[in-house]
Amino acid sequence: MPKWTIRVKLIAGLSLVVGMMLTLLGGAVFSLSAFHDSNLMLTDLLRELGASKELVRHVARLEAPRDESPADRTALLADAQAARKALIDYFKELKQNATRRNRVDDGLSERGLAFGIDHDLTEILARLEPGEDIQPALPGTALYVGRHPEVIGGVRTTRDRVDRLFQQVMQLPTKLHGDVYAILLNSKRQYEAGRVIVWIAALAVLAMIGVLAVLFNRWVMYPVRLLQRGVRRVARGSFDGSIELRTGDEMQALAEAFNDMTARLRVTYADLERQVRERSRQLVRSERLAGVGFLAAGVAHEINNPLASIAFCSEALENRLAPMLAPGDPGDAKTVNNYLRMIQEEAFRCKNITEKLLDFSRCAEIKRERTDLAGLIQGVVEMIRHMGKYRHKTIVFQPREAVLAHVDGQEIKQVVLNLVVNALDCMDENGTLRIDLRHAEGMAEMVFADDGCGMTPEVLENIFEPFFTKRRVGKGTGLGLSITHRIISQHHGEIAASSPGENQGATFAVRLPVRPRDGSGKARAVKAARPVLAIAAHDAEFAEAEAPGRRAG
């Protein structure tokens, strides 16, 4: 199970993207919030400044020269009431800004000036309307004045109070302009901080983008490139390479599955190549068989008759010359007899070769019947044991089960005889041949394993080819194992040979069907997951192949 699945990696990548967005959003929100706060403070302070200018305008009208006439007194009273109304409007703006915290300070100094202005306006109105009970317009004015008695100290006339009122009112724009400057300084500081935050956020986002690019290349692009190269390599017919990924996700699982697929394709391709080579050999072998068949059919009869005449005449000549040469020189008689006997032997050997050619080229229909292979092998073994040249060699055959096969008994007997004689001829004195008989994957299997001279890879490659032999000239035709292979093929069986090397023995294994073919004429399918037989090396008269230093017929 992958440790880091693609889903987890996608979530990690999305988390990085969200982190980048949040970082940028945080910097933007901070900057916008600072700008918004500064804008609100300036906007509210400008309203407060406008209200203070309106108050200054009305108070300035109180400074106009006037006399003690009733009209001037009435005008002064109206201006004082208008100034008081403007003071109330200003105080509302001041209180509202202080409540909203849209000021750089708490507004206490401006509130103190407003209380002083309210006190002076209240005194002025009280003097202008002696009969009226005039109270301060702003709450807390009396308390403020009680705590600050200097507000009313030194004032003797209405004109003096108006002058002091004007001085107090003129302080308001100065304080408010100072507040505006403080707000601008605070905005500048917030701008600098916002710029730093935006730069830090930008650098952090760039770092996250770099990390994301590296992770994307490592988790996605690099595995995809490796898989693409592997697919192209397979498309070109190369199955040797493998894809090495250690991403710990589905990409690694896909690469492992791809490697397993290429390994299977490599095995399948090698098996197909082996089958093609085998079929090519069989085709060549069939062509050679056809050529041998035409040759044997056309000249065997014509060759056998002259050979028989040569053998007969040499034998007759030997009988006739024997009395004539007896009185003469014994050396000449012996020489003549040896030559005549050699003529007879070579003539019969040529006749034997032509018979083998005929046997090799015959493809008569075989007669299959259920045959006890154990009894057939035992009969061959008992026959071979009575031959003098094999007395010092051991044949071990101990069947553990009865094995019946649908075969031609005489043909299979020839196969067993060929393989047994071939194995015995390739062994030294006191050598051992082991024969096993068993059922294997729905077929009857015979295994002939000896400890003889073994075979080289070159011999194994061509051991079933017609006329292939490494024996000395005149010691073999190279047809024995080809005849054996032909018989097994006609029975829809299999034969294989293997050897670990020279002087390390060899094994021949033969598989034959245990049931007849069905009515459709198709052979029963046989699955083989391993080599059918292990053929150890033995070359003999019928093996037609010999490792260097030994004969192979």
XYZ file of C-alpha atoms in Angstrom:
553
model
C 0.000 0.000 0.000
C 1.566 3.352 -1.004
C 2.571 5.574 1.925
C 1.847 8.799 0.058
C -1.022 8.332 -2.341
C -1.663 10.772 -5.169
C -4.756 11.929 -3.287
C -2.659 12.867 -0.266
C -0.120 14.615 -2.471
C -2.884 16.537 -4.254
C -4.241 17.612 -0.889
C -0.732 18.733 0.123
C -0.376 20.684 -3.120
C -3.796 22.276 -2.695
C -2.836 23.148 0.879
C 0.213 24.980 -0.453
C -1.951 26.832 -2.965
C -4.444 27.753 -0.248
C -1.535 28.861 1.930
C -0.279 31.111 -0.849
C -3.732 32.580 -1.337
C -4.192 33.140 2.386
C -0.766 34.765 2.637
C -1.540 37.153 -0.202
C -5.031 37.740 1.151
C -3.649 38.472 4.620
C -1.231 41.077 3.260
C -3.973 42.635 1.126
C -6.495 42.639 3.989
C -3.973 44.266 6.334
C -3.154 46.986 3.815
C -6.816 47.596 2.949
C -7.793 47.607 6.601
C -5.091 50.163 7.431
C -6.183 52.295 4.471
C -9.825 51.963 5.471
C -9.120 52.982 9.076
C -7.044 55.961 7.994
C -9.726 56.983 5.509
C -12.458 56.778 8.181
C -10.385 58.776 10.664
C -9.656 61.445 8.069
C -13.273 61.567 6.936
C -14.628 61.904 10.498
C -11.918 64.382 11.437
C -12.732 66.471 8.362
C -16.369 66.597 9.441
C -15.249 67.590 12.911
C -12.934 70.193 11.371
C -15.809 71.538 9.272
C -17.997 71.816 12.362
C -15.184 73.637 14.197
C -14.811 76.111 11.295
C -18.552 76.811 11.456
C -18.163 77.477 15.184
C -15.200 79.782 14.504
C -17.225 81.681 11.906
C -20.081 82.357 14.329
C -17.765 83.260 17.189
C -15.836 85.602 14.854
C -19.066 87.483 14.250
C -19.249 88.152 17.988
C -15.939 90.015 17.611
C -17.493 92.633 15.355
C -17.523 96.228 16.901
C -20.840 97.005 18.493
C -22.350 99.684 20.704
C -24.865 99.410 23.527
C -27.867 100.045 21.303
C -30.772 97.586 21.530
C -30.293 96.565 17.879
C -26.640 95.676 18.377
C -27.470 93.877 21.570
C -30.131 91.863 19.752
C -27.692 91.021 16.935
C -25.061 89.978 19.471
C -27.587 87.716 21.171
C -28.509 86.098 17.854
C -24.849 85.502 16.997
C -24.229 84.032 20.431
C -27.172 81.651 20.035
C -25.936 80.652 16.537
C -22.456 80.062 17.977
C -23.978 77.937 20.715
C -25.840 75.840 18.140
C -22.603 75.427 16.129
C -20.859 74.341 19.362
C -23.516 71.685 19.963
C -23.021 70.369 16.372
C -19.260 70.273 16.862
C -19.572 68.485 20.193
C -21.787 65.833 18.581
C -19.139 65.187 15.912
C -16.426 65.102 18.586
C -18.357 62.686 20.798
C -19.281 60.480 17.842
C -15.655 60.228 16.679
C -14.462 59.460 20.199
C -17.113 56.757 20.538
C -16.136 55.169 17.203
C -12.440 55.396 18.152
C -11.789 57.138 14.846
C -9.288 59.506 16.453
C -5.600 59.297 17.065
C -6.248 60.359 20.703
C -9.153 60.275 23.136
C -10.282 63.839 22.319
C -10.064 65.080 25.927
C -8.244 68.303 25.012
C -10.870 69.194 22.382
C -13.618 68.306 24.849
C -12.075 70.629 27.459
C -11.997 73.481 24.943
C -15.621 72.733 24.046
C -16.606 72.892 27.751
C -14.768 76.217 28.170
C -16.422 77.628 25.049
C -19.808 76.452 26.320
C -19.208 78.128 29.684
C -18.266 81.414 28.076
C -21.237 81.301 25.723
C -23.519 80.519 28.680
C -22.156 83.569 30.600
C -22.497 85.780 27.545
C -26.100 84.688 27.025
C -26.836 85.196 30.741
C -25.581 88.780 30.558
C -27.429 89.482 27.358
C -30.691 88.081 28.882
C -30.560 88.942 32.588
C -34.020 87.656 33.320
C -33.492 84.245 31.820
C -32.086 81.137 33.583
C -29.391 80.094 31.087
C -27.870 76.618 31.602
C -24.781 75.148 29.843
C -25.611 73.463 26.537
C -23.014 70.643 26.938
C -23.366 67.999 29.670
C -20.511 68.155 32.192
C -19.672 71.800 31.587
C -20.395 72.868 35.165
C -18.311 70.020 36.540
C -15.447 70.932 34.249
C -15.602 74.601 35.234
C -15.792 73.624 38.930
C -12.608 71.665 38.555
C -10.990 74.467 36.543
C -11.934 77.799 38.139
C -9.320 79.599 36.057
C -11.752 79.401 33.142
C -13.748 82.322 34.581
C -10.969 84.136 36.329
C -10.027 87.696 35.252
C -13.144 88.359 33.102
C -14.895 91.695 33.871
C -17.013 92.615 30.884
C -18.888 90.943 28.061
C -16.249 92.155 25.596
C -13.518 90.506 27.611
C -15.443 87.226 27.677
C -16.011 87.411 23.906
C -12.288 87.931 23.388
C -11.451 84.946 25.541
C -14.123 82.912 23.751
C -12.561 83.797 20.394
C -9.111 82.742 21.616
C -10.447 79.365 22.782
C -12.324 78.786 19.564
C -9.231 79.553 17.497
C -7.401 76.772 19.335
C -9.743 74.149 17.906
C -8.535 74.278 14.234
C -4.946 74.155 15.475
C -5.606 71.026 17.516
C -7.587 69.439 14.713
C -4.867 70.170 12.181
C -2.451 68.503 14.577
C -4.745 65.486 14.702
C -4.833 65.385 10.877
C -1.034 65.424 10.796
C -0.953 62.626 13.389
C -3.371 60.597 11.263
C -1.172 61.107 8.210
C 1.894 59.993 10.180
C -0.008 56.944 11.397
C -1.127 56.207 7.827
C 2.456 56.450 6.665
C 3.569 54.001 9.342
C 0.765 51.629 8.385
C 1.720 51.996 4.726
C 5.318 51.079 5.508
C 4.201 48.101 7.584
C 1.755 47.040 4.857
C 4.455 47.265 2.221
C 6.772 45.104 4.325
C 3.989 42.594 4.877
C 3.162 42.518 1.152
C 6.815 41.941 0.252
C 7.123 39.197 2.853
C 3.904 37.634 1.566
C 5.159 37.862 -2.032
C 8.482 36.226 -1.117
C 6.655 33.540 0.857
C 4.367 32.906 -2.111
C 7.364 32.680 -4.454
C 8.991 30.178 -2.089
C 5.753 28.165 -1.962
C 5.533 28.246 -5.763
C 9.114 26.951 -5.976
C 8.380 24.161 -3.504
C 5.184 23.305 -5.372
C 7.057 23.230 -8.694
C 9.726 20.922 -7.254
C 7.102 18.630 -5.730
C 5.059 18.634 -8.951
C 8.146 17.713 -10.979
C 9.092 14.979 -8.497
C 5.615 13.557 -7.995
C 4.131 13.957 -11.479
C 6.450 15.055 -14.290
C 9.463 12.850 -13.483
C 7.424 9.616 -13.057
C 5.465 10.379 -16.221
C 8.697 10.921 -18.176
C 10.124 7.640 -16.883
C 6.936 5.775 -17.805
C 6.951 7.405 -21.240
C 10.548 6.323 -21.840
C 9.722 2.802 -20.697
C 6.725 2.609 -23.049
C 8.820 3.863 -25.963
C 11.534 1.330 -25.138
C 8.979 -1.480 -25.140
C 7.500 -0.139 -28.386
C 10.965 -0.465 -29.949
C 11.067 -4.111 -28.871
C 13.435 -3.772 -25.894
C 12.199 -5.569 -22.777
C 15.415 -5.504 -20.736
C 15.064 -2.119 -19.039
C 13.086 -1.429 -15.885
C 11.594 1.690 -14.301
C 12.922 2.555 -10.844
C 10.537 4.819 -8.909
C 10.495 5.462 -5.172
C 7.622 7.934 -4.969
C 5.599 5.794 -2.569
C 2.329 6.368 -4.445
C 0.287 4.893 -7.277
C 3.006 5.962 -9.737
C 5.409 3.553 -8.027
C 2.758 0.822 -8.109
C 2.223 1.554 -11.822
C 5.990 1.356 -12.471
C 6.181 -1.969 -10.628
C 3.251 -3.298 -12.662
C 4.963 -2.056 -15.836
C 8.211 -3.810 -14.837
C 6.274 -7.006 -14.163
C 4.596 -6.678 -17.557
C 7.921 -6.157 -19.355
C 9.394 -9.141 -17.498
C 6.484 -11.294 -18.648
C 6.829 -9.926 -22.178
C 10.545 -10.686 -22.094
C 9.866 -14.274 -21.054
C 7.105 -14.594 -23.647
C 9.274 -13.052 -26.359
C 12.174 -15.362 -25.503
C 9.812 -18.328 -25.593
C 8.462 -17.193 -28.965
C 11.997 -16.858 -30.294
C 12.763 -20.331 -29.020
C 9.639 -21.676 -30.686
C 10.496 -19.905 -33.933
C 13.990 -21.385 -33.872
C 12.552 -24.802 -33.076
C 9.986 -24.534 -35.859
C 12.717 -23.388 -38.233
C 14.808 -26.400 -37.294
C 11.808 -28.639 -37.761
C 11.185 -27.107 -41.169
C 14.807 -27.659 -42.177
C 14.614 -31.136 -40.705
C 11.450 -31.847 -42.694
C 13.081 -30.634 -45.887
C 16.044 -32.879 -45.223
C 13.713 -35.763 -44.479
C 11.928 -35.159 -47.755
C 15.243 -35.096 -49.579
C 16.364 -38.277 -47.856
C 13.033 -39.868 -48.670
C 13.363 -39.089 -52.368
C 16.972 -40.252 -52.309
C 16.218 -43.461 -50.423
C 13.149 -44.291 -52.519
C 14.998 -43.730 -55.764
C 18.321 -45.448 -55.196
C 17.992 -47.835 -52.227
C 16.824 -50.744 -54.369
C 19.439 -50.082 -57.039
C 22.193 -49.813 -54.399
C 21.135 -52.870 -52.387
C 21.217 -55.188 -55.398
C 24.836 -54.368 -56.397
C 25.867 -54.530 -52.744
C 24.319 -57.980 -52.407
C 26.119 -59.085 -55.574
C 29.437 -57.729 -54.267
C 29.002 -59.518 -50.943
C 27.959 -62.790 -52.639
C 30.803 -62.689 -55.163
C 33.413 -61.879 -52.497
C 32.189 -64.778 -50.394
C 32.255 -67.129 -53.411
C 35.685 -65.866 -54.376
C 36.929 -66.492 -50.882
C 35.660 -70.080 -51.002
C 37.243 -70.715 -54.410
C 40.622 -69.142 -53.612
C 41.006 -70.763 -50.226
C 42.162 -74.208 -51.628
C 44.285 -72.609 -54.275
C 46.205 -70.363 -51.887
C 46.679 -72.938 -49.163
C 49.785 -74.664 -50.609
C 51.394 -71.379 -51.463
C 52.660 -68.604 -49.295
C 50.543 -68.414 -46.111
C 51.051 -64.618 -45.982
C 49.429 -64.096 -49.355
C 46.475 -66.302 -48.426
C 45.947 -64.364 -45.238
C 46.092 -61.042 -47.075
C 43.627 -62.176 -49.730
C 41.245 -63.505 -47.087
C 41.437 -60.219 -45.145
C 40.670 -58.152 -48.226
C 37.749 -60.371 -49.209
C 36.352 -60.251 -45.692
C 36.755 -56.440 -45.658
C 34.817 -56.235 -48.952
C 32.018 -58.290 -47.450
C 31.888 -56.198 -44.243
C 31.860 -52.863 -46.051
C 29.204 -54.098 -48.456
C 26.973 -55.157 -45.573
C 27.703 -51.836 -43.808
C 26.584 -49.921 -46.895
C 23.478 -52.098 -47.014
C 22.819 -51.247 -43.369
C 23.131 -47.530 -44.135
C 20.617 -47.730 -46.960
C 18.216 -49.595 -44.655
C 18.559 -46.810 -42.105
C 17.821 -44.278 -44.821
C 14.695 -46.183 -45.730
C 13.651 -46.415 -42.095
C 14.286 -42.713 -41.690
C 12.211 -41.767 -44.723
C 9.264 -44.045 -43.944
C 6.213 -42.184 -42.644
C 3.713 -45.006 -42.550
C 0.677 -44.585 -40.355
C 1.371 -45.786 -36.833
C -1.012 -48.128 -35.044
C -1.731 -46.802 -31.574
C -3.084 -48.860 -28.714
C -2.965 -48.715 -24.935
C 0.514 -49.917 -24.047
C 2.100 -50.642 -20.674
C 5.231 -48.517 -20.844
C 6.734 -50.097 -17.724
C 6.614 -53.568 -19.291
C 7.944 -52.211 -22.591
C 10.928 -50.546 -20.885
C 11.571 -53.607 -18.719
C 11.714 -55.812 -21.819
C 14.291 -53.587 -23.462
C 16.378 -53.444 -20.263
C 16.377 -57.232 -19.893
C 17.458 -57.623 -23.520
C 20.316 -55.104 -23.165
C 21.625 -56.652 -19.956
C 22.485 -59.905 -21.766
C 24.783 -58.089 -24.192
C 28.392 -58.672 -23.229
C 29.745 -55.188 -23.830
C 27.266 -53.716 -21.345
C 27.840 -56.172 -18.492
C 29.904 -53.738 -16.429
C 27.345 -50.935 -16.698
C 24.303 -50.632 -14.431
C 20.739 -49.905 -15.487
C 18.377 -48.861 -12.657
C 14.667 -49.050 -13.451
C 12.163 -49.320 -10.601
C 8.716 -48.099 -11.704
C 6.513 -46.856 -8.857
C 3.238 -46.835 -10.768
C 1.619 -48.352 -13.807
C 1.727 -45.956 -16.744
C -0.371 -46.651 -19.835
C -0.055 -44.600 -23.018
C -1.864 -44.555 -26.343
C 1.138 -45.342 -28.612
C 2.541 -47.753 -31.180
C 4.427 -50.219 -29.013
C 7.009 -51.209 -31.629
C 7.860 -47.608 -32.489
C 8.230 -46.600 -28.822
C 10.283 -49.736 -28.176
C 12.692 -48.551 -30.854
C 12.846 -45.139 -29.154
C 13.624 -46.714 -25.758
C 16.220 -49.004 -27.323
C 17.907 -46.083 -29.101
C 18.079 -43.936 -25.953
C 19.271 -46.796 -23.700
C 22.005 -47.921 -26.099
C 23.030 -44.311 -26.683
C 23.372 -43.712 -22.930
C 25.303 -46.929 -22.281
C 27.735 -46.259 -25.122
C 28.639 -42.832 -23.753
C 29.390 -44.125 -20.220
C 32.634 -45.510 -18.839
C 32.890 -48.845 -17.041
C 30.771 -49.040 -13.855
C 28.597 -46.210 -15.117
C 24.915 -46.010 -14.152
C 21.813 -45.285 -16.230
C 18.659 -44.393 -14.305
C 15.276 -44.698 -15.965
C 12.166 -43.088 -14.399
C 8.571 -43.523 -15.506
C 5.727 -41.377 -14.166
C 2.681 -39.272 -14.981
C 3.473 -35.592 -15.490
C 0.854 -32.935 -16.281
C -1.513 -35.326 -17.983
C 1.168 -37.115 -20.018
C 3.396 -40.156 -19.600
C 6.996 -39.136 -18.990
C 10.105 -41.290 -19.454
C 13.428 -39.888 -18.190
C 16.810 -41.439 -19.103
C 19.618 -39.993 -16.935
C 23.209 -41.184 -17.193
C 26.551 -40.173 -15.693
C 28.406 -40.338 -18.994
C 30.454 -37.901 -21.019
C 27.858 -35.153 -21.285
C 27.335 -32.729 -24.166
C 28.411 -29.219 -25.064
C 25.840 -26.482 -25.866
C 26.744 -26.798 -29.551
C 25.899 -30.493 -29.541
C 22.642 -29.869 -27.657
C 21.705 -27.221 -30.208
C 21.867 -29.634 -33.151
C 21.446 -33.049 -31.554
C 18.170 -33.878 -33.355
C 19.279 -32.538 -36.759
C 19.552 -35.161 -39.552
C 23.127 -36.140 -40.451
C 24.579 -34.212 -37.506
C 27.373 -36.234 -35.949
C 30.750 -35.731 -34.330
C 31.873 -39.320 -34.676
C 34.767 -40.296 -36.803
C 34.044 -40.824 -40.495
C 32.435 -44.215 -41.030
C 31.221 -44.549 -37.453
C 27.778 -42.997 -37.760
C 25.243 -41.482 -40.148
C 23.746 -38.848 -37.867
C 20.213 -40.276 -38.217
C 19.585 -42.129 -34.936
C 18.192 -39.291 -32.816
C 16.455 -37.776 -35.821
C 14.507 -41.044 -36.236
C 13.711 -40.979 -32.519
C 12.526 -37.356 -32.744
C 10.362 -38.190 -35.762
C 8.671 -41.100 -33.941
C 7.926 -38.944 -30.870
C 6.545 -36.140 -33.064
C 4.272 -38.587 -34.902
C 2.891 -39.603 -31.514
C 2.233 -35.919 -30.694
C 4.754 -36.149 -27.883
C 7.787 -34.190 -26.809
C 11.471 -34.982 -26.425
C 14.177 -32.783 -24.976
C 17.786 -33.176 -24.003
C 19.982 -31.268 -21.533
C 23.414 -31.563 -20.020
C 25.269 -29.453 -17.442
C 28.463 -29.832 -19.465
C 31.161 -32.182 -20.576
C 31.768 -35.232 -18.375
C 28.745 -34.313 -16.225
C 26.168 -36.718 -17.639
C 23.027 -36.065 -19.595
C 19.280 -36.594 -19.413
C 16.760 -37.351 -22.143
C 13.089 -36.921 -21.299
C 10.203 -38.129 -23.436
C 6.540 -37.244 -23.000
C 3.769 -39.209 -24.671
C -0.003 -38.750 -24.630
C -1.887 -41.153 -22.378
C -5.187 -40.727 -24.276
C -5.990 -40.879 -28.009
C -6.692 -37.747 -29.982
C -10.310 -36.622 -30.187
C -12.501 -36.996 -33.242
C -11.675 -33.536 -34.581
C -8.129 -34.632 -35.155
C -6.687 -32.026 -32.863
C -4.088 -33.085 -30.367
C -4.840 -32.668 -26.722
C -3.296 -29.457 -25.446
C -0.451 -29.916 -23.040
C 0.774 -27.127 -20.812
C 4.426 -27.076 -19.947
C 5.541 -24.559 -17.345
C 9.037 -26.018 -17.147
C 11.352 -27.805 -19.582
C 9.911 -31.177 -20.529
C 13.074 -33.081 -19.788
C 16.439 -32.663 -18.537
C 18.598 -34.343 -21.070
C 21.923 -35.233 -19.760
C 24.606 -35.737 -22.197
C 24.916 -39.020 -23.812
C 26.028 -39.701 -27.234
C 25.849 -43.074 -28.718
C 25.076 -44.755 -31.965
C 21.524 -43.430 -31.939
C 22.293 -40.076 -30.239
C 24.429 -39.071 -33.245
C 26.250 -36.509 -31.239
C 29.360 -36.692 -29.156
C 31.109 -34.258 -26.870
C 34.721 -33.560 -27.759
C 36.786 -36.622 -26.997
C 33.768 -38.956 -27.314
C 31.752 -40.288 -30.230
C 28.234 -39.147 -31.054
C 26.583 -41.190 -33.754
